[in-house]
Amino acid sequence: MGMPPPQIELKMKSEGLDASLLATPDKMIPEKEDEASATPAAPVLVAAKDHPKYAKFFKLQKMGMPPPQIELKMKAEGLDASILATPDKMLPEKEEAPVAPAAPVMVAVKDHPSYAKFFKLQKMGMPPPQIELKMKAEGLDTTLLATPDQLIPEKAETPAPPAEVLVKDHPDYAKYLKLQKMGMPPPQIELKMKAEGLDAALLATPDAVVPPPPSATSMNVALNVVKFVAKAKAKPKLRNLYWEPVAAPTEASLWSKIELSEEHQKELDSLTTLFAAAPPAADKEKKKPVAKKAATRVALIDAKRANNLGIMLARFRLPYAEIKRAVLEIDRDVLTTEKISALIQFAPEGEELETVKSYTGERKLLGDAEQYFLEISTVPRYATRLQAVLATWQFDANVEEQRRLIESVTATCAALKANAAIPEILKLVLALGNTLNEGTPRGGAQGFKLSILLKLVQVKASDNSMTLLNYLAIVLRKKNPEWLTFTDQLEALADASRVTLQVLKAGEAAIRKASATVVSELELHAKLPAVAENDKFQEAIAPFAEKSAATSTKIAEEFEAMMATFNECVRWFGEDPDAAGCGPDSFFSIFVSFGQMLQAADRDNERKRIAEEKRLRREAETRKRMAQLQSSKQQRKGLESLKEGDAQAIVKKIRGKRSEEKRKELLEQGFDPTSTESLCSNSSRQLKTQESAELLARKDEIP
C-alpha cells in the first residue's frame, strides 16, 4: 500500500509491538504469550498492626498520641486512617508494581494542533520573524518550523500532583500565614479558618506535612453541589416589621400568657409569598454573549505605530490609491502643509518597507497600516520627495518672516540713533551719577553701561521718600515732558526686543537648507530609471528651484547687512557687540524696560504732587476756619460784658438819631408840620419798624 515506514513503526509502538521485526519477516516467534507468565503471583498478606507502613502509627497510638493527630499524619503519607480501628485486618505486604505508562502518540510537527496554525501563517506569507515572535509568546519551540516532518508527542505529559505539601505551601493555609505576618489578631484568623473548615492549630507548625489540595475539577463539583443545596434550602427574604420587642415580659404581662402553636404557624405560611422582598427585576431580554472573532488581519508593523498611523490616515478620508495619486501629482486640492507634515512623520522606515515588500500572501489580510505602506512602496524616494514639496510650499512664508525680523532690527537701530531724547536722558543720568560718585573712583566718568538704567530704582533717598529714578523723572518733566515718552517714537522697538540671534540664524539656515534640498531632490529624481506617467514632481518643483538659490543668497546678504548695522548701533552706545548674550533681544529690551520704568516713576511723582497739593489746601482751609472761630469768640465776649442800663441807653440814642433824620427828611419833602397827629403817628410806626429790624440784625451778627 506504500505507507511510510515511520508511520507503520508509530502504529506498532502504540500497540506494544516490536517494530524491528519488520526487517526479519522470516523470523519465528510464539503465536500466543505464556499464560503462566501473564498470571500475577498472589501477594503476601500481613496484619495491619505488623505492616511496615502502619506499624509506627499503632505504636504512636499506644504512646497516647491523640487520634486526630495520628490520622493527620497518615493522610499526609497517603494511608487509610480507618485501618487504625482494625489492627488485625490482613493487608498486602508489598504494593503491586505500577503499570508502565503507555508510549505517547507521536505526530508530525506540521500536524500537531499547537504548531499547525503557524505553518498555515507561513504559507500565507507572514515573515518568519513575526511567526517566531508569536510562537515564543505561546512557549513553543521555534526551531521546529524548519523540520515540519519531525515526530513529537501529540500531548504533553502532565506532572502528577505531589503526594504531600507543607502547610506554608498549601494554598488554603498560605493566605492565613500571610495574614498572621501582617498582624491580624489570631481570633479573627481562627474564625475565618473555621468558616472554611480548616485546622487553625496548623498555623503554629508551618513546616508540617498536610495532604495536597484537591484538584480544580473536584473542587468545582463540590462547590456547585454546595451552591445547589444552599439554593434549595434558602428561604425567601421577607419585608421587615420595625417594632420594638419586649425584652423580658413579666408574669403579670399579657405576653407571658401568649404562646405560638404550630397551627398559628401554618396560618402564616402565605406570608412568605405575599410579603417577600421583591428581588431586583431581571432583564427579560438578556444580551447574548458576542463571540470574539478571531483576528483575520496580518500585522507586520508595531501595534502602537500602526494605531497612530491609522488615526493619521483617517483624516484624509481617501483610499490609499488616491493618496498615492495626490503625492505623485502634487495635488494641492488634497494635500496641505499640515497633511504633508503628517505623511512625513509617519513615512515608512527602511525595515518596515522591506518587511511589507517581502509579504507574499493575500493583500486583503493585511492591516490598514500595512496596506498603506504597500501602496506607497512604489513611490520613489517617498519621504525625501515630501520634504522637498513641503520646503517648496513653506519657502515664501519663511522668507517673508525672515525679512520682517531683519527689517525690524534694522529700523530700530536707525530710530535709536536718530532719537533726540535718548542723548539728553543719558547726559542727565551721567550728571546725576557723577554727582553721587564724587570723590570716589567711579566719579568723573565720561560714560556708563546701559544696564545701570534698570538699577536707578534701587538707589533710594535717605528718607526713603523717592528713588533716583523718581528724581530723574522730576527733572525730565521740568525740562521737557515729551522726553518721558521717548519710546513712543520707536515703533519697531517692541518687536525688535523679541528677536534673538538664534532665531535669525535658524531662519537663514532653514531657507538655505530648503533650497539645497529641493535642488538635490530634483537632480536625484531626474536620474531615476523609471518614473510613473502621472509623476509631476519635475513639472511642479523645477520652476521654484531656479529662484530659490537666488533668494537664499539674497537673504544671507540681508542678514549680514543687518548684523553690521546692529553691531554699529551697539558700539555707538558704548557696548561690546561681541560680548556674551549681546543680541537684539537683550540690547533692545534695556530701552523697553527703562521706558516703562521711567513712565511709572513719573506717574508715581504725579500722584505724590497731587496728594501734596490737597494736603496744603486742607491746611489753609483749617487755618482760615480757626481764625474765624477766634474772631466770633471775641465778639461774643464784648456783648456779654454789656449791662442792662447800657443797652437801654444805646437804644435811646439810636431812636433819637433816627427820629431826627426822619424829621429832616419829611421837612425836605414839604410836609406840613402843623398836622402833628398824622406825623407823629406815621413817624412812630416807622421808628418802631426800624428799631425791630435793627435788633434782629444785631442778633444775627452775634454767633
PDB file of N, CA and C in Angstrom, residues 192-251:
ATOM      1  N   LYS A 192     -12.039  32.813  60.671  1.00  0.00           N
ATOM      2  CA  LYS A 192     -12.120  32.670  59.216  1.00  0.00           C
ATOM      3  C   LYS A 192     -11.763  31.245  58.782  1.00  0.00           C
ATOM      4  N   MET A 193     -10.762  30.633  59.457  1.00  0.00           N
ATOM      5  CA  MET A 193     -10.360  29.275  59.083  1.00  0.00           C
ATOM      6  C   MET A 193     -11.447  28.261  59.421  1.00  0.00           C
ATOM      7  N   LYS A 194     -12.117  28.447  60.564  1.00  0.00           N
ATOM      8  CA  LYS A 194     -13.217  27.547  60.914  1.00  0.00           C
ATOM      9  C   LYS A 194     -14.355  27.663  59.919  1.00  0.00           C
ATOM     10  N   ALA A 195     -14.571  28.867  59.413  1.00  0.00           N
ATOM     11  CA  ALA A 195     -15.631  29.052  58.414  1.00  0.00           C
ATOM     12  C   ALA A 195     -15.323  28.288  57.138  1.00  0.00           C
ATOM     13  N   GLU A 196     -14.037  28.055  56.839  1.00  0.00           N
ATOM     14  CA  GLU A 196     -13.643  27.305  55.647  1.00  0.00           C
ATOM     15  C   GLU A 196     -13.328  25.852  55.960  1.00  0.00           C
ATOM     16  N   GLY A 197     -13.530  25.435  57.233  1.00  0.00           N
ATOM     17  CA  GLY A 197     -13.290  24.046  57.598  1.00  0.00           C
ATOM     18  C   GLY A 197     -11.829  23.683  57.683  1.00  0.00           C
ATOM     19  N   LEU A 198     -10.976  24.629  58.043  1.00  0.00           N
ATOM     20  CA  LEU A 198      -9.539  24.369  58.153  1.00  0.00           C
ATOM     21  C   LEU A 198      -9.132  24.283  59.613  1.00  0.00           C
ATOM     22  N   ASP A 199      -8.004  23.603  59.866  1.00  0.00           N
ATOM     23  CA  ASP A 199      -7.484  23.402  61.216  1.00  0.00           C
ATOM     24  C   ASP A 199      -6.584  24.574  61.578  1.00  0.00           C
ATOM     25  N   ALA A 200      -7.048  25.426  62.536  1.00  0.00           N
ATOM     26  CA  ALA A 200      -6.285  26.613  62.916  1.00  0.00           C
ATOM     27  C   ALA A 200      -5.012  26.267  63.664  1.00  0.00           C
ATOM     28  N   ALA A 201      -4.934  25.044  64.272  1.00  0.00           N
ATOM     29  CA  ALA A 201      -3.739  24.672  65.024  1.00  0.00           C
ATOM     30  C   ALA A 201      -2.518  24.511  64.125  1.00  0.00           C
ATOM     31  N   LEU A 202      -2.728  24.293  62.823  1.00  0.00           N
ATOM     32  CA  LEU A 202      -1.595  24.082  61.923  1.00  0.00           C
ATOM     33  C   LEU A 202      -0.818  25.364  61.660  1.00  0.00           C
ATOM     34  N   LEU A 203      -1.375  26.516  62.035  1.00  0.00           N
ATOM     35  CA  LEU A 203      -0.631  27.760  61.846  1.00  0.00           C
ATOM     36  C   LEU A 203       0.613  27.801  62.713  1.00  0.00           C
ATOM     37  N   ALA A 204       0.612  27.046  63.822  1.00  0.00           N
ATOM     38  CA  ALA A 204       1.776  27.019  64.704  1.00  0.00           C
ATOM     39  C   ALA A 204       2.887  26.129  64.163  1.00  0.00           C
ATOM     40  N   THR A 205       2.577  25.272  63.172  1.00  0.00           N
ATOM     41  CA  THR A 205       3.576  24.357  62.592  1.00  0.00           C
ATOM     42  C   THR A 205       3.565  24.524  61.079  1.00  0.00           C
ATOM     43  N   PRO A 206       4.152  25.631  60.564  1.00  0.00           N
ATOM     44  CA  PRO A 206       4.098  25.869  59.114  1.00  0.00           C
ATOM     45  C   PRO A 206       4.885  24.853  58.297  1.00  0.00           C
ATOM     46  N   ASP A 207       5.834  24.106  58.947  1.00  0.00           N
ATOM     47  CA  ASP A 207       6.628  23.124  58.215  1.00  0.00           C
ATOM     48  C   ASP A 207       6.030  21.725  58.315  1.00  0.00           C
ATOM     49  N   ALA A 208       4.855  21.580  58.905  1.00  0.00           N
ATOM     50  CA  ALA A 208       4.207  20.273  58.991  1.00  0.00           C
ATOM     51  C   ALA A 208       3.705  19.845  57.624  1.00  0.00           C
ATOM     52  N   VAL A 209       3.575  18.518  57.447  1.00  0.00           N
ATOM     53  CA  VAL A 209       3.146  17.951  56.178  1.00  0.00           C
ATOM     54  C   VAL A 209       1.631  17.755  56.211  1.00  0.00           C
ATOM     55  N   VAL A 210       0.958  18.194  55.140  1.00  0.00           N
ATOM     56  CA  VAL A 210      -0.500  18.038  55.023  1.00  0.00           C
ATOM     57  C   VAL A 210      -0.801  17.511  53.625  1.00  0.00           C
ATOM     58  N   PRO A 211      -1.975  16.899  53.445  1.00  0.00           N
ATOM     59  CA  PRO A 211      -2.357  16.410  52.098  1.00  0.00           C
ATOM     60  C   PRO A 211      -2.449  17.570  51.119  1.00  0.00           C
ATOM     61  N   PRO A 212      -2.171  17.318  49.848  1.00  0.00           N
ATOM     62  CA  PRO A 212      -2.257  18.384  48.836  1.00  0.00           C
ATOM     63  C   PRO A 212      -3.699  18.826  48.646  1.00  0.00           C
ATOM     64  N   PRO A 213      -3.906  20.012  48.114  1.00  0.00           N
ATOM     65  CA  PRO A 213      -5.284  20.477  47.870  1.00  0.00           C
ATOM     66  C   PRO A 213      -5.946  19.648  46.785  1.00  0.00           C
ATOM     67  N   PRO A 214      -7.253  19.473  46.834  1.00  0.00           N
ATOM     68  CA  PRO A 214      -7.957  18.708  45.796  1.00  0.00           C
ATOM     69  C   PRO A 214      -7.843  19.392  44.441  1.00  0.00           C
ATOM     70  N   SER A 215      -8.057  18.607  43.426  1.00  0.00           N
ATOM     71  CA  SER A 215      -7.964  19.129  42.060  1.00  0.00           C
ATOM     72  C   SER A 215      -9.055  20.159  41.811  1.00  0.00           C
ATOM     73  N   ALA A 216      -8.821  20.959  40.793  1.00  0.00           N
ATOM     74  CA  ALA A 216      -9.788  22.018  40.467  1.00  0.00           C
ATOM     75  C   ALA A 216     -11.133  21.451  40.066  1.00  0.00           C
ATOM     76  N   THR A 217     -11.121  20.278  39.402  1.00  0.00           N
ATOM     77  CA  THR A 217     -12.386  19.695  38.942  1.00  0.00           C
ATOM     78  C   THR A 217     -13.246  19.265  40.121  1.00  0.00           C
ATOM     79  N   SER A 218     -12.629  18.563  41.071  1.00  0.00           N
ATOM     80  CA  SER A 218     -13.402  18.102  42.221  1.00  0.00           C
ATOM     81  C   SER A 218     -13.878  19.272  43.065  1.00  0.00           C
ATOM     82  N   MET A 219     -13.037  20.312  43.153  1.00  0.00           N
ATOM     83  CA  MET A 219     -13.446  21.491  43.909  1.00  0.00           C
ATOM     84  C   MET A 219     -14.648  22.160  43.267  1.00  0.00           C
ATOM     85  N   ASN A 220     -14.640  22.281  41.932  1.00  0.00           N
ATOM     86  CA  ASN A 220     -15.756  22.912  41.247  1.00  0.00           C
ATOM     87  C   ASN A 220     -17.034  22.112  41.430  1.00  0.00           C
ATOM     88  N   VAL A 221     -16.897  20.764  41.363  1.00  0.00           N
ATOM     89  CA  VAL A 221     -18.083  19.926  41.544  1.00  0.00           C
ATOM     90  C   VAL A 221     -18.650  20.099  42.945  1.00  0.00           C
ATOM     91  N   ALA A 222     -17.748  20.084  43.952  1.00  0.00           N
ATOM     92  CA  ALA A 222     -18.210  20.234  45.329  1.00  0.00           C
ATOM     93  C   ALA A 222     -18.852  21.606  45.541  1.00  0.00           C
ATOM     94  N   LEU A 223     -18.242  22.632  44.942  1.00  0.00           N
ATOM     95  CA  LEU A 223     -18.787  23.971  45.102  1.00  0.00           C
ATOM     96  C   LEU A 223     -20.162  24.092  44.466  1.00  0.00           C
ATOM     97  N   ASN A 224     -20.341  23.468  43.302  1.00  0.00           N
ATOM     98  CA  ASN A 224     -21.645  23.504  42.656  1.00  0.00           C
ATOM     99  C   ASN A 224     -22.695  22.778  43.481  1.00  0.00           C
ATOM    100  N   VAL A 225     -22.299  21.650  44.111  1.00  0.00           N
ATOM    101  CA  VAL A 225     -23.253  20.913  44.948  1.00  0.00           C
ATOM    102  C   VAL A 225     -23.667  21.763  46.141  1.00  0.00           C
ATOM    103  N   VAL A 226     -22.680  22.431  46.759  1.00  0.00           N
ATOM    104  CA  VAL A 226     -23.000  23.263  47.927  1.00  0.00           C
ATOM    105  C   VAL A 226     -23.929  24.401  47.529  1.00  0.00           C
ATOM    106  N   LYS A 227     -23.636  25.028  46.387  1.00  0.00           N
ATOM    107  CA  LYS A 227     -24.495  26.124  45.939  1.00  0.00           C
ATOM    108  C   LYS A 227     -25.914  25.620  45.662  1.00  0.00           C
ATOM    109  N   PHE A 228     -26.033  24.432  45.065  1.00  0.00           N
ATOM    110  CA  PHE A 228     -27.350  23.898  44.751  1.00  0.00           C
ATOM    111  C   PHE A 228     -28.140  23.620  46.030  1.00  0.00           C
ATOM    112  N   VAL A 229     -27.468  22.998  47.036  1.00  0.00           N
ATOM    113  CA  VAL A 229     -28.149  22.679  48.292  1.00  0.00           C
ATOM    114  C   VAL A 229     -28.535  23.957  49.019  1.00  0.00           C
ATOM    115  N   ALA A 230     -27.632  24.942  49.044  1.00  0.00           N
ATOM    116  CA  ALA A 230     -27.931  26.197  49.715  1.00  0.00           C
ATOM    117  C   ALA A 230     -29.093  26.918  49.037  1.00  0.00           C
ATOM    118  N   LYS A 231     -29.146  26.829  47.711  1.00  0.00           N
ATOM    119  CA  LYS A 231     -30.229  27.481  46.990  1.00  0.00           C
ATOM    120  C   LYS A 231     -31.559  26.801  47.252  1.00  0.00           C
ATOM    121  N   ALA A 232     -31.503  25.468  47.386  1.00  0.00           N
ATOM    122  CA  ALA A 232     -32.739  24.726  47.637  1.00  0.00           C
ATOM    123  C   ALA A 232     -33.272  24.995  49.038  1.00  0.00           C
ATOM    124  N   LYS A 233     -32.375  25.144  50.052  1.00  0.00           N
ATOM    125  CA  LYS A 233     -32.810  25.321  51.431  1.00  0.00           C
ATOM    126  C   LYS A 233     -33.064  26.772  51.784  1.00  0.00           C
ATOM    127  N   ALA A 234     -32.571  27.708  50.991  1.00  0.00           N
ATOM    128  CA  ALA A 234     -32.709  29.112  51.339  1.00  0.00           C
ATOM    129  C   ALA A 234     -34.162  29.553  51.290  1.00  0.00           C
ATOM    130  N   LYS A 235     -34.560  30.329  52.289  1.00  0.00           N
ATOM    131  CA  LYS A 235     -35.917  30.860  52.336  1.00  0.00           C
ATOM    132  C   LYS A 235     -35.931  32.242  51.721  1.00  0.00           C
ATOM    133  N   PRO A 236     -37.066  32.607  51.143  1.00  0.00           N
ATOM    134  CA  PRO A 236     -37.115  33.950  50.556  1.00  0.00           C
ATOM    135  C   PRO A 236     -37.032  35.024  51.634  1.00  0.00           C
ATOM    136  N   LYS A 237     -36.366  36.132  51.304  1.00  0.00           N
ATOM    137  CA  LYS A 237     -36.248  37.234  52.238  1.00  0.00           C
ATOM    138  C   LYS A 237     -37.561  37.997  52.299  1.00  0.00           C
ATOM    139  N   LEU A 238     -38.050  38.235  53.545  1.00  0.00           N
ATOM    140  CA  LEU A 238     -39.332  38.888  53.749  1.00  0.00           C
ATOM    141  C   LEU A 238     -39.125  40.348  54.122  1.00  0.00           C
ATOM    142  N   ARG A 239     -40.217  41.115  53.963  1.00  0.00           N
ATOM    143  CA  ARG A 239     -40.198  42.504  54.401  1.00  0.00           C
ATOM    144  C   ARG A 239     -40.207  42.553  55.927  1.00  0.00           C
ATOM    145  N   ASN A 240     -39.505  43.502  56.498  1.00  0.00           N
ATOM    146  CA  ASN A 240     -39.355  43.586  57.944  1.00  0.00           C
ATOM    147  C   ASN A 240     -40.437  44.469  58.557  1.00  0.00           C
ATOM    148  N   LEU A 241     -40.796  44.148  59.806  1.00  0.00           N
ATOM    149  CA  LEU A 241     -41.717  44.954  60.603  1.00  0.00           C
ATOM    150  C   LEU A 241     -40.887  45.578  61.726  1.00  0.00           C
ATOM    151  N   TYR A 242     -40.683  46.879  61.627  1.00  0.00           N
ATOM    152  CA  TYR A 242     -39.739  47.547  62.531  1.00  0.00           C
ATOM    153  C   TYR A 242     -40.441  47.925  63.839  1.00  0.00           C
ATOM    154  N   TRP A 243     -40.667  46.913  64.708  1.00  0.00           N
ATOM    155  CA  TRP A 243     -41.243  47.156  66.024  1.00  0.00           C
ATOM    156  C   TRP A 243     -40.151  47.155  67.070  1.00  0.00           C
ATOM    157  N   GLU A 244     -40.554  47.455  68.313  1.00  0.00           N
ATOM    158  CA  GLU A 244     -39.635  47.436  69.441  1.00  0.00           C
ATOM    159  C   GLU A 244     -40.013  46.263  70.334  1.00  0.00           C
ATOM    160  N   PRO A 245     -39.264  45.162  70.323  1.00  0.00           N
ATOM    161  CA  PRO A 245     -39.666  43.977  71.085  1.00  0.00           C
ATOM    162  C   PRO A 245     -39.521  44.199  72.591  1.00  0.00           C
ATOM    163  N   VAL A 246     -40.359  43.473  73.348  1.00  0.00           N
ATOM    164  CA  VAL A 246     -40.283  43.493  74.818  1.00  0.00           C
ATOM    165  C   VAL A 246     -39.145  42.585  75.229  1.00  0.00           C
ATOM    166  N   ALA A 247     -38.242  43.139  76.025  1.00  0.00           N
ATOM    167  CA  ALA A 247     -37.034  42.387  76.368  1.00  0.00           C
ATOM    168  C   ALA A 247     -37.349  41.175  77.245  1.00  0.00           C
ATOM    169  N   ALA A 248     -38.003  41.393  78.369  1.00  0.00           N
ATOM    170  CA  ALA A 248     -38.301  40.292  79.322  1.00  0.00           C
ATOM    171  C   ALA A 248     -39.682  40.534  79.928  1.00  0.00           C
ATOM    172  N   PRO A 249     -40.714  39.977  79.305  1.00  0.00           N
ATOM    173  CA  PRO A 249     -42.071  40.209  79.844  1.00  0.00           C
ATOM    174  C   PRO A 249     -42.238  39.579  81.240  1.00  0.00           C
ATOM    175  N   THR A 250     -42.877  40.312  82.125  1.00  0.00           N
ATOM    176  CA  THR A 250     -43.141  39.808  83.493  1.00  0.00           C
ATOM    177  C   THR A 250     -44.336  38.865  83.479  1.00  0.00           C
ATOM    178  N   GLU A 251     -44.550  38.184  84.619  1.00  0.00           N
ATOM    179  CA  GLU A 251     -45.664  37.231  84.716  1.00  0.00           C
ATOM    180  C   GLU A 251     -47.005  37.936  84.668  1.00  0.00           C
TER     181      GLU A 251
END
